Coordinates of C-alpha atoms (C1' of nucleotides) in Angstrom, one line a residue:
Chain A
X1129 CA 120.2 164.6 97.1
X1130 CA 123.6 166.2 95.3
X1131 CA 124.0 169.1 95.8
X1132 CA 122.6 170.3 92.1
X1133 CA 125.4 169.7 90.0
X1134 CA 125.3 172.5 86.8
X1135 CA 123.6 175.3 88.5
X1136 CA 125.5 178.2 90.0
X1137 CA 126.3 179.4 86.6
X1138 CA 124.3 182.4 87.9
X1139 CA 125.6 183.5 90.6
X1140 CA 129.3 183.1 88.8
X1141 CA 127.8 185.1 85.7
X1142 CA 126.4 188.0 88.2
X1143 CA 129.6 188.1 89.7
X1144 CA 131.9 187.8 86.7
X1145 CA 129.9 190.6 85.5
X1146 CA 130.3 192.9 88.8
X1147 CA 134.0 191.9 88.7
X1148 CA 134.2 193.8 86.0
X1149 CA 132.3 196.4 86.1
X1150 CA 133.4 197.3 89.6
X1151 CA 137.2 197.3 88.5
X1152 CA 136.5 199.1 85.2
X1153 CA 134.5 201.5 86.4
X1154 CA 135.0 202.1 90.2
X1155 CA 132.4 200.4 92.7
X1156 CA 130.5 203.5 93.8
X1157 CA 130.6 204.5 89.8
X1158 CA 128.5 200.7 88.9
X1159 CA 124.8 200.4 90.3
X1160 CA 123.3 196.9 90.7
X1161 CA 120.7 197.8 87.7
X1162 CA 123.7 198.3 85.4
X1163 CA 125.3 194.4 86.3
X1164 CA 121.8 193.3 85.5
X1165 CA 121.3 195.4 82.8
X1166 CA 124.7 194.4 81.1
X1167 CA 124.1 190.2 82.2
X1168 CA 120.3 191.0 80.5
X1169 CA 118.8 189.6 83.5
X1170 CA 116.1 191.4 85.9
X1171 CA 117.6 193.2 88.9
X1172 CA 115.2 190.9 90.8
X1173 CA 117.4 187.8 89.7
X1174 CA 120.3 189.7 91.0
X1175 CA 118.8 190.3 95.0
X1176 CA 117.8 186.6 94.6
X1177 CA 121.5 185.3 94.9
X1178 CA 123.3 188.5 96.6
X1179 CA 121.2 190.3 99.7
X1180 CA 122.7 193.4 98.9
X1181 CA 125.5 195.5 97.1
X1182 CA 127.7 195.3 99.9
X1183 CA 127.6 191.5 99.6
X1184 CA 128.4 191.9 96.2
X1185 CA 131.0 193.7 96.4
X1186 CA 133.0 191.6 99.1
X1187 CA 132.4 188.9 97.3
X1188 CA 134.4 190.7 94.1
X1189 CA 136.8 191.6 96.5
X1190 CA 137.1 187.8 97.5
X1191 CA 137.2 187.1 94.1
X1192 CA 140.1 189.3 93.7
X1193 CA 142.2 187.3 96.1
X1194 CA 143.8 184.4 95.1
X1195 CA 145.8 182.5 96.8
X1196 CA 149.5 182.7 94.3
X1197 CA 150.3 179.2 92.9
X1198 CA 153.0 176.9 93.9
X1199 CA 156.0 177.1 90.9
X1200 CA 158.7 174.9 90.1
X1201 CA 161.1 178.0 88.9
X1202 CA 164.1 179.0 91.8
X1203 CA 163.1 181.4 93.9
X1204 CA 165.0 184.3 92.1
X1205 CA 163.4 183.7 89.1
X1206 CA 160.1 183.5 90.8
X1207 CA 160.8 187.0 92.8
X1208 CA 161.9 188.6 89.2
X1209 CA 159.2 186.9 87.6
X1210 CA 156.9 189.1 89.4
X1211 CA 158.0 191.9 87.8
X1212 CA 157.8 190.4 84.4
X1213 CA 154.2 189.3 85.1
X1214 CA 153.2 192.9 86.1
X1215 CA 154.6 194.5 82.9
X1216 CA 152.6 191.9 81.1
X1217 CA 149.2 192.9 83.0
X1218 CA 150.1 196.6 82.5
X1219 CA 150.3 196.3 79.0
X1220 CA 146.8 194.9 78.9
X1221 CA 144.0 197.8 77.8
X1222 CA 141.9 197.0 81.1
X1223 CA 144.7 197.3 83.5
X1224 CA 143.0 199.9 86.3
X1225 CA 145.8 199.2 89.1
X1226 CA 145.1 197.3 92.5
X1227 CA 141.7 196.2 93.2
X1228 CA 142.2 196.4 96.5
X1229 CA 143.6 199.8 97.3
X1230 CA 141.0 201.3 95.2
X1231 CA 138.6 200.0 96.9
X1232 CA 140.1 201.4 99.8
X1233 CA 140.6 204.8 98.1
X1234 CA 136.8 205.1 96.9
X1235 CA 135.1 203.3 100.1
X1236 CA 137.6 205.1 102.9
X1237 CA 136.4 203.7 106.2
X1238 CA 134.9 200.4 105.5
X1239 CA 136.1 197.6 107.8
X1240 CA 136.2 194.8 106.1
X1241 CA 137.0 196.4 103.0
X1242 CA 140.7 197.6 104.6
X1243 CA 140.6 194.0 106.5
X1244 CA 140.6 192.1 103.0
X1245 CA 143.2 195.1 101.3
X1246 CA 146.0 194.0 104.5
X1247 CA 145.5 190.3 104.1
X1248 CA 145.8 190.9 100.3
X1249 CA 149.4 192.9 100.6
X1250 CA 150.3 191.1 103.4
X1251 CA 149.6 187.7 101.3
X1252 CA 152.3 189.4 98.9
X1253 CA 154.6 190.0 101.4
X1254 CA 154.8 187.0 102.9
X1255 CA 155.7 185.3 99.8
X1256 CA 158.2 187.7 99.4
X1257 CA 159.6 187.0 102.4
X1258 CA 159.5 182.8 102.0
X1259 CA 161.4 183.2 98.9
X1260 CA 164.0 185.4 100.5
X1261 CA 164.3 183.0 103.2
X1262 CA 164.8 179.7 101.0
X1263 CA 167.9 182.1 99.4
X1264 CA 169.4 182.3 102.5
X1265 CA 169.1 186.1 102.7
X1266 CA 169.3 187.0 106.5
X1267 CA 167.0 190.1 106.9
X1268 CA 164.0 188.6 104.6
X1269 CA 161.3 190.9 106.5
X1270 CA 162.6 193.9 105.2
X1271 CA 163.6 192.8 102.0
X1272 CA 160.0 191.5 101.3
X1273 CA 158.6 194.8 103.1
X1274 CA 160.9 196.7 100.0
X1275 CA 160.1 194.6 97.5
X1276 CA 156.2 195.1 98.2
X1277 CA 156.8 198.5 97.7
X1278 CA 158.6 198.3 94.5
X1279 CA 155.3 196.3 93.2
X1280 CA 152.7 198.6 95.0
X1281 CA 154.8 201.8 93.3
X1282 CA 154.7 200.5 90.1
X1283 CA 150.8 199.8 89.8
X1284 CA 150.4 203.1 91.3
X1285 CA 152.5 204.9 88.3
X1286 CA 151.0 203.0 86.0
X1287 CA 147.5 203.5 87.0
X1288 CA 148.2 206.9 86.4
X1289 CA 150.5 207.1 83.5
X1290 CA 149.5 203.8 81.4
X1291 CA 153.2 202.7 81.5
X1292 CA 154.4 199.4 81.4
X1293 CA 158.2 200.6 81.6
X1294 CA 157.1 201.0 85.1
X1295 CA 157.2 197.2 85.6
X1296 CA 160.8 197.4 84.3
X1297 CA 162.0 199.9 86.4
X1298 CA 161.1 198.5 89.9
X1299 CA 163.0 195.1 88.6
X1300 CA 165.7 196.9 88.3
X1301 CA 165.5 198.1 91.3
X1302 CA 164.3 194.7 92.7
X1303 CA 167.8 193.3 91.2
X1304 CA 170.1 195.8 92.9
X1305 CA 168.1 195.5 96.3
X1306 CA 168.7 191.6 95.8
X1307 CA 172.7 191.5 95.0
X1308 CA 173.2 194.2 97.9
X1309 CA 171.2 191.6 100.3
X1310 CA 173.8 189.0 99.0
X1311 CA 171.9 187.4 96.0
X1312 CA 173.5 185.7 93.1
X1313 CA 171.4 187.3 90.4
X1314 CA 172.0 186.0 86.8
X1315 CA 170.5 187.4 83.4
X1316 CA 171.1 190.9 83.6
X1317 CA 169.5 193.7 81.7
X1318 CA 171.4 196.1 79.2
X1319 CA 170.3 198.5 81.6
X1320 CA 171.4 196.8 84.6
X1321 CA 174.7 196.3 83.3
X1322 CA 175.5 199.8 82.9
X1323 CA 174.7 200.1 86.1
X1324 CA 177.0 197.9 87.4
X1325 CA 179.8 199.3 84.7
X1326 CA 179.0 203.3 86.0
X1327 CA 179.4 201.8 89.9
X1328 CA 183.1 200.1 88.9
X1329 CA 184.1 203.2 87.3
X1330 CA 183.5 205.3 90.4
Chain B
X1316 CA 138.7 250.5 91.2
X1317 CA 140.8 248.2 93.1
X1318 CA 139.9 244.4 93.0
X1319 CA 138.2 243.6 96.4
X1320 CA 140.9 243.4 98.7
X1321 CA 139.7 241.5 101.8
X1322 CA 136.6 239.7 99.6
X1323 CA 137.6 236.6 98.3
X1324 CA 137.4 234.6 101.6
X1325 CA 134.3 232.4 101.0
X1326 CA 135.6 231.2 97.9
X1327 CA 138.4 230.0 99.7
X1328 CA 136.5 228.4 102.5
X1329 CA 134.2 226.7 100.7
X1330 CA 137.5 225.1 98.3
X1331 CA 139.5 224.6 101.8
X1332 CA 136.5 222.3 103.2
X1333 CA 135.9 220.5 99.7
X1334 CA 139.9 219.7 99.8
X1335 CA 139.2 218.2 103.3
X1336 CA 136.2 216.1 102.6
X1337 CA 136.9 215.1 99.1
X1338 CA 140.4 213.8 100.5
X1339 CA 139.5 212.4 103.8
X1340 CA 136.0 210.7 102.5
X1341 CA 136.3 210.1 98.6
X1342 CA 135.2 212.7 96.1
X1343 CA 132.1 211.3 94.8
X1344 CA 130.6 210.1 98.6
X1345 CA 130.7 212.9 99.2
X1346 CA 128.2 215.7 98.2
X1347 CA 127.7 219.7 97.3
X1348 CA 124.9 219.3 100.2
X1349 CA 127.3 218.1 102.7
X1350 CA 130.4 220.6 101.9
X1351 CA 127.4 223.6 102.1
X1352 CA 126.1 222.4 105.2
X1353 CA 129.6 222.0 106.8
X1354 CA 130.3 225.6 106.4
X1355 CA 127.3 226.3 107.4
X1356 CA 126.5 228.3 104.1
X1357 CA 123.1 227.7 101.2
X1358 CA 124.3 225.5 98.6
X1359 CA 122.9 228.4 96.3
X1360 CA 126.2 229.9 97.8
X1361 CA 128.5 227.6 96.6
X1362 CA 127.1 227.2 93.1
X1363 CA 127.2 231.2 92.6
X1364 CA 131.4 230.5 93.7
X1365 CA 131.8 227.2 91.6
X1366 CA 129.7 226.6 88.4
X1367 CA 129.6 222.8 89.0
X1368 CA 130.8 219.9 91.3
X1369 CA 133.8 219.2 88.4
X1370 CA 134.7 223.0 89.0
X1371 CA 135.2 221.8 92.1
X1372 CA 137.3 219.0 91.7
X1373 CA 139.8 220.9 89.1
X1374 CA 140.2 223.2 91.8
X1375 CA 140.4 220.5 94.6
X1376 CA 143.4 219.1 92.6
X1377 CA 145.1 222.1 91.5
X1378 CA 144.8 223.2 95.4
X1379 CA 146.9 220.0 95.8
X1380 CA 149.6 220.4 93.2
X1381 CA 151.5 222.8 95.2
X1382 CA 155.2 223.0 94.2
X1383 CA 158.3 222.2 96.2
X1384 CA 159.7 224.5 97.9
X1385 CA 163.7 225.4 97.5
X1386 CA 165.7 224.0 100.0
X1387 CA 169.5 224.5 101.2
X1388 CA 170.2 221.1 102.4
X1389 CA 172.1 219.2 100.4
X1390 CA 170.7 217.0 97.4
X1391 CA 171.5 213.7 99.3
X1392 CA 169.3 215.1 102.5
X1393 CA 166.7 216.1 99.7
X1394 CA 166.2 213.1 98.5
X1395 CA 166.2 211.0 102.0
X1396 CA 164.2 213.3 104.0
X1397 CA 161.6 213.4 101.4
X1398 CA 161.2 209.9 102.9
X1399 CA 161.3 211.0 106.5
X1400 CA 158.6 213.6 105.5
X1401 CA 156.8 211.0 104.5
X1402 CA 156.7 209.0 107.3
X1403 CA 155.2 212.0 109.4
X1404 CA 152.6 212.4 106.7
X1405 CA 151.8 208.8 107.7
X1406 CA 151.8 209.3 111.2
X1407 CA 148.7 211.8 110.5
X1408 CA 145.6 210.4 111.8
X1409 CA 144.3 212.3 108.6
X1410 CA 146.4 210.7 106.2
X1411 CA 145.1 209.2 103.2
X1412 CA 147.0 208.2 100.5
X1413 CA 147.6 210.1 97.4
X1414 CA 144.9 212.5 96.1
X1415 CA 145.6 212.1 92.6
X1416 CA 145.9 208.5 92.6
X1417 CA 142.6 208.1 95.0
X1418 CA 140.9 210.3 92.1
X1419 CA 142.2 208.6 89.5
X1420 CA 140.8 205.5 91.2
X1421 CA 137.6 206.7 92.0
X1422 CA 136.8 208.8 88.9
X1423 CA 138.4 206.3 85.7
X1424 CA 139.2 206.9 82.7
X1425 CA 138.3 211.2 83.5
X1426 CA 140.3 212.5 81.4
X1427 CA 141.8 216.2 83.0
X1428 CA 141.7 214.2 86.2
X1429 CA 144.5 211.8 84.5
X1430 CA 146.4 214.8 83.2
X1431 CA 146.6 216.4 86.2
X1432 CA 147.9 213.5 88.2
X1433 CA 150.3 212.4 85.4
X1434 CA 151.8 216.3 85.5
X1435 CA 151.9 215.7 89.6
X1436 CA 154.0 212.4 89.3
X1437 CA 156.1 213.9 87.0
X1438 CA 157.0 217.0 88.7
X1439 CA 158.0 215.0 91.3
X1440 CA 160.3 212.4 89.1
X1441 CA 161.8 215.5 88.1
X1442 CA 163.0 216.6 91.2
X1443 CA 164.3 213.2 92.3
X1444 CA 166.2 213.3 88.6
X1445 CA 167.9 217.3 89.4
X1446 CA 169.0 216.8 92.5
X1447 CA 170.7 213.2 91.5
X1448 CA 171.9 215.5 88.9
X1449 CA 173.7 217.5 91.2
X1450 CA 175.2 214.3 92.2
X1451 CA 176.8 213.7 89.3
X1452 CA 174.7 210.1 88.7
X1453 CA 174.8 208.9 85.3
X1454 CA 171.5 207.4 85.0
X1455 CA 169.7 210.2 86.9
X1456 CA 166.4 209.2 84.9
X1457 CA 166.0 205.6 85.6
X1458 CA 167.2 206.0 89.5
X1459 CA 164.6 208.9 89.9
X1460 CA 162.0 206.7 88.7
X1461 CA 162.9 204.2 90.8
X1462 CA 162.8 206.4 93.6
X1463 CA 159.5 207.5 92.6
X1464 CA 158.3 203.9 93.0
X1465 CA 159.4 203.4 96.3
X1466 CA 157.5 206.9 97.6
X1467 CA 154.3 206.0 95.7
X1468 CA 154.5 201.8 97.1
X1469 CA 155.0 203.7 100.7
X1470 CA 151.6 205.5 100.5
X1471 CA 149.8 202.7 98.7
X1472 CA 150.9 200.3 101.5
X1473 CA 150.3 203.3 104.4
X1474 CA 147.0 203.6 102.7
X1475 CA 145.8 200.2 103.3
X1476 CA 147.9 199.1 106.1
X1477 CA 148.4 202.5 108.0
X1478 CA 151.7 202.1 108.9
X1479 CA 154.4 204.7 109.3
X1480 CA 157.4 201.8 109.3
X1481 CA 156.6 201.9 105.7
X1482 CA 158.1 205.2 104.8
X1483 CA 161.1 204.0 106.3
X1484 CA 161.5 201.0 104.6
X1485 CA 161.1 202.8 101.5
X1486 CA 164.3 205.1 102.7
X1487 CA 166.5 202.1 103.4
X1488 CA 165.7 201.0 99.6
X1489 CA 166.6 204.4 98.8
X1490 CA 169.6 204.3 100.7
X1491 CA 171.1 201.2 98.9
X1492 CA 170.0 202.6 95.2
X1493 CA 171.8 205.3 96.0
X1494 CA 175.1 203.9 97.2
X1495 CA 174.5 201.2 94.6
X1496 CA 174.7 204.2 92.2
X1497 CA 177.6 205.7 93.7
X1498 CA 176.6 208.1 95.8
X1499 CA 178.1 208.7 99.5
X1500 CA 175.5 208.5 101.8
X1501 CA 176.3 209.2 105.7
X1502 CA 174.1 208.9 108.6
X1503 CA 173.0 205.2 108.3
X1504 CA 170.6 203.5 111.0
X1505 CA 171.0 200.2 112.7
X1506 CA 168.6 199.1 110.2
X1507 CA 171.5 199.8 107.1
X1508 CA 174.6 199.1 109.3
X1509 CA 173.3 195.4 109.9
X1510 CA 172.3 195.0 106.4
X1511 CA 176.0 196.0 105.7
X1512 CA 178.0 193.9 107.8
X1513 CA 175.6 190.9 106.5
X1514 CA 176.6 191.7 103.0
X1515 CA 180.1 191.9 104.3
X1516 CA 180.2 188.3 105.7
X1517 CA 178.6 186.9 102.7
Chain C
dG335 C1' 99.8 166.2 84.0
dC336 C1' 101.6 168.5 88.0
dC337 C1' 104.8 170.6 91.2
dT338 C1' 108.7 173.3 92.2
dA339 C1' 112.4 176.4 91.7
dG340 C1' 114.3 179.9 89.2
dT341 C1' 113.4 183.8 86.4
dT342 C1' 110.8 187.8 84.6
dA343 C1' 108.4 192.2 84.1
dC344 C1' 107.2 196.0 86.4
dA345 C1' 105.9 199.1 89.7
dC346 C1' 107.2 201.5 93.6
dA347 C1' 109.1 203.2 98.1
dG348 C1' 112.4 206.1 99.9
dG349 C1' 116.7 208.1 99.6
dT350 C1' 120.5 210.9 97.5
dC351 C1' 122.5 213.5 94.0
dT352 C1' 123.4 217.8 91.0
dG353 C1' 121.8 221.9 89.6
dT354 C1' 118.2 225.9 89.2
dG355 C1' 114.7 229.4 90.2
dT356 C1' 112.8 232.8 93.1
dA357 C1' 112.1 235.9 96.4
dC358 C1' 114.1 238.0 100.3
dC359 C1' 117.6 240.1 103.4
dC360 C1' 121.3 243.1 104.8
dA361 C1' 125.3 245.9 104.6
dT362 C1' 128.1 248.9 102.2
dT363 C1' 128.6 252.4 98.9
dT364 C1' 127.2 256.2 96.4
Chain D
dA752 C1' 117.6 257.4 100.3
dA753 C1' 118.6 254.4 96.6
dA754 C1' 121.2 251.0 94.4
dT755 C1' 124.2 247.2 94.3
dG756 C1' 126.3 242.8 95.5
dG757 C1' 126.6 239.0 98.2
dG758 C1' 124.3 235.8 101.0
dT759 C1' 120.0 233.2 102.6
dA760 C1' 115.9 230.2 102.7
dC761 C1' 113.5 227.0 100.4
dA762 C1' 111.2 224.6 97.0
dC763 C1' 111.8 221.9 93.1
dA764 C1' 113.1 219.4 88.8
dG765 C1' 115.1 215.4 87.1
dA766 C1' 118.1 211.8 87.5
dC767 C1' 119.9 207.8 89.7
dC768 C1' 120.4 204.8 93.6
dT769 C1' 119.3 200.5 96.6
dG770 C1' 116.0 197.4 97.8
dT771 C1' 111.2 195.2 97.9
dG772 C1' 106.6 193.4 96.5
dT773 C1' 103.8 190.8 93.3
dA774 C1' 102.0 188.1 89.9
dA775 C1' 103.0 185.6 85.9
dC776 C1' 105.9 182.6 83.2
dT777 C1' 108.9 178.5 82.1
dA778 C1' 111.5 174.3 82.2
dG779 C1' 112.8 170.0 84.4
dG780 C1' 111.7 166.3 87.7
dC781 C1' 108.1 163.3 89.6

DNA sequence: GCCTAGTTACACAGGTCTGTGTACCCATTT
DNA sequence: AAATGGGTACACAGACCTGTGTAACTAGGC
């Protein structure tokens, strides 16, 4: 018997749905009769595939993680790239900052909540950190730690300010952390460049 | 008649253990009940001091917004030991990441709640931007920004990760803006020396 | 035609939340 | 002694929350 073949679309509609309800919104701010209510399916339905709202809700949190994708772009570009990719998702309307630290903000104490959150940035770090190493740059851990908090810093101010030009900032910063460490870094900024010109000129 | 001198004490008390348990357990977890009960008062009490629970919260928030105090070091130790303050506030077993960003996470798209933490970031971006000022930096806006990205990525990470090292971290970033922008900066750790002499060999 | 699995409608239990209404108490002032 | 202001005790309304129980419906596979 195969394992029935077209059937979970359910369970990936319910959780769609909480995905993004939960990030909207908050998770303590969504109850499990609005997800049904917005799906237009009985909250029954709903306890029939998750046990409970705290199942839910790790599973959105799961959801949230994935795993980055290999690239073929050199590892500076991919590093930069970062940054490029966050301006892009802070421009988007529905842009509500890190999933996982505001779960952590709004639910406080939970364990597994905070479990999932470190693997998450610690994920980030790491890939950081691989990059780093594949340049040759000799003190990679604390690069990739600084770098992490360029990106963390920048969803924080734009969570709060709706500011994409906070993407572009921590780049910048990104690029001068990255020559200091020893990396060739091409295709400089307008802004970068008068950086460099102010720092000759001192 | 002279306003009640020694009166205004419960007010106080009841907005001192809101601050506390809206911080350390999330605003909307926790209730009017609970911040009543914990000071041991009705909850008829607290509503004859605060017409509503969002009376509450403006003042919880405004509590917070306190202003920096003048200091007489010097700009440079300003701006560095704003990271080394930091890393005590992470050291708190009460710590807890940043109140305005943990309500703006909780609470969405609240409108005075943004406002108040946008004014909060700001006020802090403009200190950074003064005292680099004082320096004599050229680009005193974009590096205080940056700056302000690296102390908001230290308490999103120290939120979720609950790690201290991260405040340094952020000040070794800091560090190498800074120099990278001209600016003398003595007292280096092993940390900065060894990322020196690397650069050096390079 | 029948069986089964998924879904539905709907009521309800039991809890929490914000906010109000009411009557009383007690201390200080006048 | 009387009045006033602040606090207390306590019930309650009305909303919303998570989670369950139950009986009926419906579509596809046999």
């Amino acid at each position: 018997m195969a394992p029935l073949p077209a059937k979970p679309a359910m369970k990936d509609r319910i959780l769609e749905t909480a995905d993004r309800l939960f990030y909207l919104q908050g998770i303590r701010a969504v109850g499990v009769d609005t997800i049904a209510a917005e799906i237009g399916i009985s909250k029954r339905t709903l306890y029939n595939h998750f046990p409970s709202k705290d199942a839910l809700i790790s599973a959105y949190l799961a959801r949230r993680f994935v795993a980055p994708r290999a690239s073929d772009k050199s590892p500076v570009e991919q590093i930069l790239g970062t940054f490029d990719s966050l301006e892009r998702r802070f421009s988007h309307k529905d842009f509500r900052g890190c999933p996982f630290v505001n779960a952590v903000a709004e639910l406080g104490e939970d364990r597994s909540v905070r479990k999932v959150a470190v693997a998450f940035k610690e994920s980030r770090r790491l890939r950081f950190r691989d990059l780093l190493v594949q340049l040759g740059v000799a003190n990679a851990e604390a690069l990739a730690t600084q770098l992490a908090l360029l990106v963390d810093g920048s969803i924080a101010q734009d969570l709060v300010r709706n500011d994409p030009a906070m993407a572009r900032a921590a780049k910048e910063a990104a690029t001068v952390l990255l020559r200091n460490a020893g990396v060739k870094v091409g295709e400089s900024s307008a802004a970068e460049k008068a950086q460099r010109s102010r720092k000759r000129a001192t």
